């Protein structure tokens, strides 16, 4: 537990992905089974503890610490688990067995004990553990059991770190992952080359998806349009739907996100519909969309259905989920991935037709002979077949007709040609220091556009951008911020901005939504700096009306 | 005689009318008794200064030889008469030369702790417990969430990180007086034999420590062209340098910060610290409580820091406790970072 606690502590402060990987790989290499396996489960979110609630932790500390001192401490620290971890009184040595024969607390003991103990015994068990640990250990334990471990590590990154132990790609780990359970002894044995690959016994396993490289118009000239098939790039979320049968012949249907996280429970309406398809076993690759009266809704509508712990009946009715299929990876025990795209597409068309299920439809092909024709379709999807769904199209996908389905992002077979981004000229208002390599640079910029204020024009912030610029531009912007600071708020600086003085940034963004969380009522998607307009006076920057008009245009009719 | 007859708070700080002297005054006064050399306690411009030999040397190094009209050295334990009072200086364990000041008058004994710690520190004399009637304590870390771990454990984490990231320089933010030299000594105790690199502003005080007989091993001032080549090395700098232009020339540095504040995660995050090291030169909560009780005092005055919690606790222990609300102390982190202008970078905004 101590080693894991130190790992979690360090991860929580480390901003760089590669350095996080190294910290985790170093831990997995130097920690024995089964401890590292349970740690992997913790990092991938595979551990869940039912009964450890904040109220219990509060009760434990109130028995041990003066309430005024607790209140002052909590007020200062601001986080309950952390406050309790720091406040927990050190037990007298012989009471806790510290420094005696008892081995240090292991995560495996925590996991197995919590799995078998009832709610009644939890307070005394937890208190005994807290007595044995130091500040960092207590913090890690409390964060783990309350399920609020936030150390900036995705399940995918943790699996990548395991793969790095033995030169395995993360996709190879994903292939076997869903058949495994903590503490993953067989997984580590295989990665370290000591044993054979674990048998995938999962009746409905996740298959790591194939991803596309971005492409721009000039690059198309080198490609032959006859080699490619095109379809719309839908602005939903990537979804894999897998059906199979378990050892008892019971049907299993699962839905996975792009990263292999199962989200079946979030879409019971869709799962219910797809569980009754005539085909026995299958794996569909497609896009999760919300449709109303046959029309695809923009991403902002889908967002309201995502990230909910429970889905109410009203939500199911207001946000009906659909899957728009674009690939078929397996059918009735046959792995279709080695087939060419054109052959998989034929199988997919037949599959969708046979299914005859309203919640499942086919992503239509976009027909074209030349790149110019495709460019025209991309510029105006509504006239090129997408019709009323055009607002949910965010570009076109290009797939080589002879391409087999390869997990990961191979260079060549698939491309995404995104719709041109939107642009707005905005004025820099605040700048914040970045992290990691950029920690000495003011690299995150809040920008605003003009609106009518009580006393004339005023700037209202509409977003924050921290990418899109070269290192030289970053150095120049950093200097600009330092030389034009008018206020400091901790790591944030306010820069000079008014109609005559200030810096205009041309911001590119992918989409725009209404937002109640932003002062302007508007949120931009993926904003980044397209150009720095050193030449442009701030008074010529855009007004909020430009963005509002864009929003209304994209509003579903 | 009561403590409040002997000492009162004035805008210039704690004042003893009977001896006509101030302790750690915030503005120039006639006669100043100085507990230690941090810039928030030791200011220039007094007519006369009484302090330990080391504190006087530190003040001269920081403010120039003319920092006061006249100076007088107080040896630890020496009893000095001032206008009928007896004054003595006792080790406070905070930094080199740091002292508690004991004032005795007509059977009443008052001890002003200054900043102190009771934990081990290889670079200064250990804290000496002085029994007293009135104890005047700091409370920088006066909340029970502050319990400093064994400093050796924190140093082991630093060295472990240098092993894991041998291409990244480890920049350790530390106050130039005391903390920096303590880190150096602790790193040596942990068996680190390579040179330890320092920011230019630390050189003067580090050499002063060495001239006082404290062995710190090979200490090298970092020069510009070297910076990208210091992967896996320990580089000690003032905390403010971590976020300034100076740190930029290192290759993907690990920003570390040695301070008691690092115990609270949000504090570390706010400063962009990636390797927080909980090492402090101030007493933690347990040390504060133990020390207050051990002095046997019946009255506790708290000078600065998180005084409310300590006063609450002491009242519960049956002591007469009150906060002094002295303003102007506890700012030792606002340090004199010499502006450094690398070629080609016009940066007027060095803090």
Tab-separated table of C-alpha atoms in Angstrom, chain B residues 197-341:
chain	number	residue	atom	x	y	z
B	197	UNK	CA	24.192	22.869	-8.171
B	198	UNK	CA	22.851	26.187	-6.925
B	199	UNK	CA	21.208	29.296	-8.327
B	200	UNK	CA	23.498	32.340	-8.204
B	201	UNK	CA	21.512	34.090	-5.464
B	202	UNK	CA	22.295	31.283	-3.021
B	203	UNK	CA	26.027	31.418	-3.322
B	204	UNK	CA	26.816	34.102	-0.755
B	205	UNK	CA	24.908	32.499	2.118
B	206	UNK	CA	26.057	28.997	1.215
B	207	UNK	CA	29.701	30.126	1.352
B	208	UNK	CA	28.934	31.765	4.683
B	209	UNK	CA	27.643	28.438	6.048
B	210	UNK	CA	30.829	26.761	4.822
B	211	UNK	CA	32.983	29.417	6.464
B	212	UNK	CA	31.130	28.670	9.725
B	213	UNK	CA	32.450	25.123	9.476
B	214	UNK	CA	29.465	23.335	7.916
B	215	UNK	CA	30.607	20.787	5.341
B	216	UNK	CA	28.287	20.704	2.347
B	217	UNK	CA	30.496	18.871	-0.168
B	218	UNK	CA	31.061	20.228	-3.660
B	219	UNK	CA	28.661	23.096	-4.367
B	220	UNK	CA	28.676	24.520	-7.904
B	221	UNK	CA	26.982	27.680	-9.100
B	222	UNK	CA	24.990	26.970	-12.267
B	223	UNK	CA	26.058	28.881	-15.335
B	224	UNK	CA	23.869	29.516	-18.383
B	225	UNK	CA	25.351	27.108	-20.920
B	226	UNK	CA	25.404	24.246	-18.409
B	227	UNK	CA	21.691	24.329	-17.727
B	228	UNK	CA	20.516	21.993	-20.502
B	229	UNK	CA	23.153	19.422	-19.477
B	230	UNK	CA	22.162	18.903	-15.866
B	231	UNK	CA	19.848	15.908	-16.328
B	232	UNK	CA	19.510	13.814	-13.167
B	233	UNK	CA	21.292	16.453	-11.070
B	234	UNK	CA	20.024	18.286	-8.023
B	235	UNK	CA	19.793	22.042	-8.520
B	236	UNK	CA	18.719	24.213	-5.594
B	237	UNK	CA	17.117	27.572	-6.327
B	238	UNK	CA	14.849	30.151	-4.684
B	239	UNK	CA	11.185	29.052	-4.965
B	240	UNK	CA	10.295	31.951	-7.226
B	241	UNK	CA	12.911	30.860	-9.782
B	242	UNK	CA	10.913	27.670	-10.482
B	243	UNK	CA	8.401	29.612	-12.531
B	244	UNK	CA	10.701	32.180	-13.964
B	245	UNK	CA	12.695	32.465	-17.141
B	246	UNK	CA	15.726	31.013	-15.396
B	247	UNK	CA	14.197	27.526	-15.178
B	248	UNK	CA	13.440	27.415	-18.861
B	249	UNK	CA	16.893	26.468	-20.058
B	250	UNK	CA	16.845	23.147	-18.271
B	251	UNK	CA	15.663	20.129	-20.208
B	252	UNK	CA	12.162	19.195	-19.008
B	253	UNK	CA	13.012	19.936	-15.373
B	254	UNK	CA	11.208	18.373	-12.402
B	255	UNK	CA	10.009	21.307	-10.264
B	256	UNK	CA	10.365	20.306	-6.608
B	257	UNK	CA	9.734	22.520	-3.591
B	258	UNK	CA	10.972	21.862	-0.057
B	259	UNK	CA	8.498	23.412	2.368
B	260	UNK	CA	6.054	22.516	5.109
B	261	UNK	CA	3.319	23.983	2.887
B	262	UNK	CA	3.800	21.067	0.531
B	263	UNK	CA	1.831	18.923	2.962
B	264	UNK	CA	-1.344	20.344	1.446
B	265	UNK	CA	-1.826	19.184	-2.136
B	266	UNK	CA	-3.671	22.272	-3.341
B	267	UNK	CA	-0.718	24.429	-2.242
B	268	UNK	CA	1.680	22.325	-4.283
B	269	UNK	CA	-0.632	22.385	-7.297
B	270	UNK	CA	-1.070	26.149	-7.209
B	271	UNK	CA	2.664	26.545	-7.561
B	272	UNK	CA	2.985	23.995	-10.345
B	273	UNK	CA	5.154	21.749	-8.185
B	274	UNK	CA	5.550	18.191	-9.443
B	275	UNK	CA	7.634	16.807	-6.590
B	276	UNK	CA	6.521	18.335	-3.289
B	277	UNK	CA	9.031	17.697	-0.478
B	278	UNK	CA	7.612	18.202	2.988
B	279	UNK	CA	10.680	19.634	4.722
B	280	UNK	CA	10.246	22.569	7.051
B	281	UNK	CA	12.392	24.694	9.353
B	282	UNK	CA	9.353	25.524	11.466
B	283	UNK	CA	7.835	23.465	14.249
B	284	UNK	CA	4.909	21.335	13.109
B	285	UNK	CA	1.690	21.001	15.129
B	286	UNK	CA	3.016	18.251	17.389
B	287	UNK	CA	6.271	20.122	18.043
B	288	UNK	CA	4.378	23.312	18.853
B	289	UNK	CA	2.124	21.556	21.359
B	290	UNK	CA	4.921	19.556	22.949
B	291	UNK	CA	7.160	22.597	23.257
B	292	UNK	CA	4.482	24.798	24.788
B	293	UNK	CA	3.759	22.188	27.446
B	294	UNK	CA	7.435	21.418	28.083
B	295	UNK	CA	8.301	25.052	28.850
B	296	UNK	CA	5.920	24.849	31.798
B	297	UNK	CA	4.556	28.269	30.884
B	298	UNK	CA	1.266	29.482	32.297
B	299	UNK	CA	0.760	31.988	29.538
B	300	UNK	CA	1.118	31.569	25.748
B	301	UNK	CA	1.264	34.419	23.264
B	302	UNK	CA	1.189	33.545	19.587
B	303	UNK	CA	3.013	35.877	17.223
B	304	UNK	CA	2.157	34.872	13.673
B	305	UNK	CA	0.851	32.035	11.527
B	306	UNK	CA	-2.273	29.945	12.152
B	307	UNK	CA	-2.686	31.337	15.657
B	308	UNK	CA	-6.399	30.585	16.149
B	309	UNK	CA	-6.024	26.811	16.281
B	310	UNK	CA	-3.023	26.922	18.632
B	311	UNK	CA	-4.770	29.379	20.943
B	312	UNK	CA	-7.879	27.168	20.930
B	313	UNK	CA	-5.800	24.124	21.850
B	314	UNK	CA	-3.786	25.921	24.545
B	315	UNK	CA	-6.939	27.289	26.163
B	316	UNK	CA	-8.201	23.723	26.344
B	317	UNK	CA	-4.973	22.835	28.169
B	318	UNK	CA	-5.728	25.435	30.842
B	319	UNK	CA	-3.210	28.025	29.626
B	320	UNK	CA	-3.925	31.714	29.290
B	321	UNK	CA	-3.427	32.011	25.558
B	322	UNK	CA	-3.831	34.917	23.179
B	323	UNK	CA	-2.876	35.846	19.641
B	324	UNK	CA	-0.743	38.946	19.087
B	325	UNK	CA	-1.783	39.414	15.454
B	326	UNK	CA	1.663	40.677	14.510
B	327	UNK	CA	1.723	41.549	10.863
B	328	UNK	CA	4.782	41.381	8.654
B	329	UNK	CA	6.291	38.051	9.660
B	330	UNK	CA	6.117	34.688	7.934
B	331	UNK	CA	7.037	36.150	4.562
B	332	UNK	CA	10.454	34.590	4.310
B	333	UNK	CA	9.466	33.146	0.937
B	334	UNK	CA	9.384	36.607	-0.605
B	335	UNK	CA	13.045	36.632	-1.291
B	336	UNK	CA	15.608	38.785	-2.914
B	337	UNK	CA	15.875	37.111	-6.288
B	338	UNK	CA	18.445	38.975	-8.287
B	339	UNK	CA	17.092	39.803	-11.709
B	340	UNK	CA	18.901	37.833	-14.324
B	341	UNK	CA	18.514	38.746	-17.973
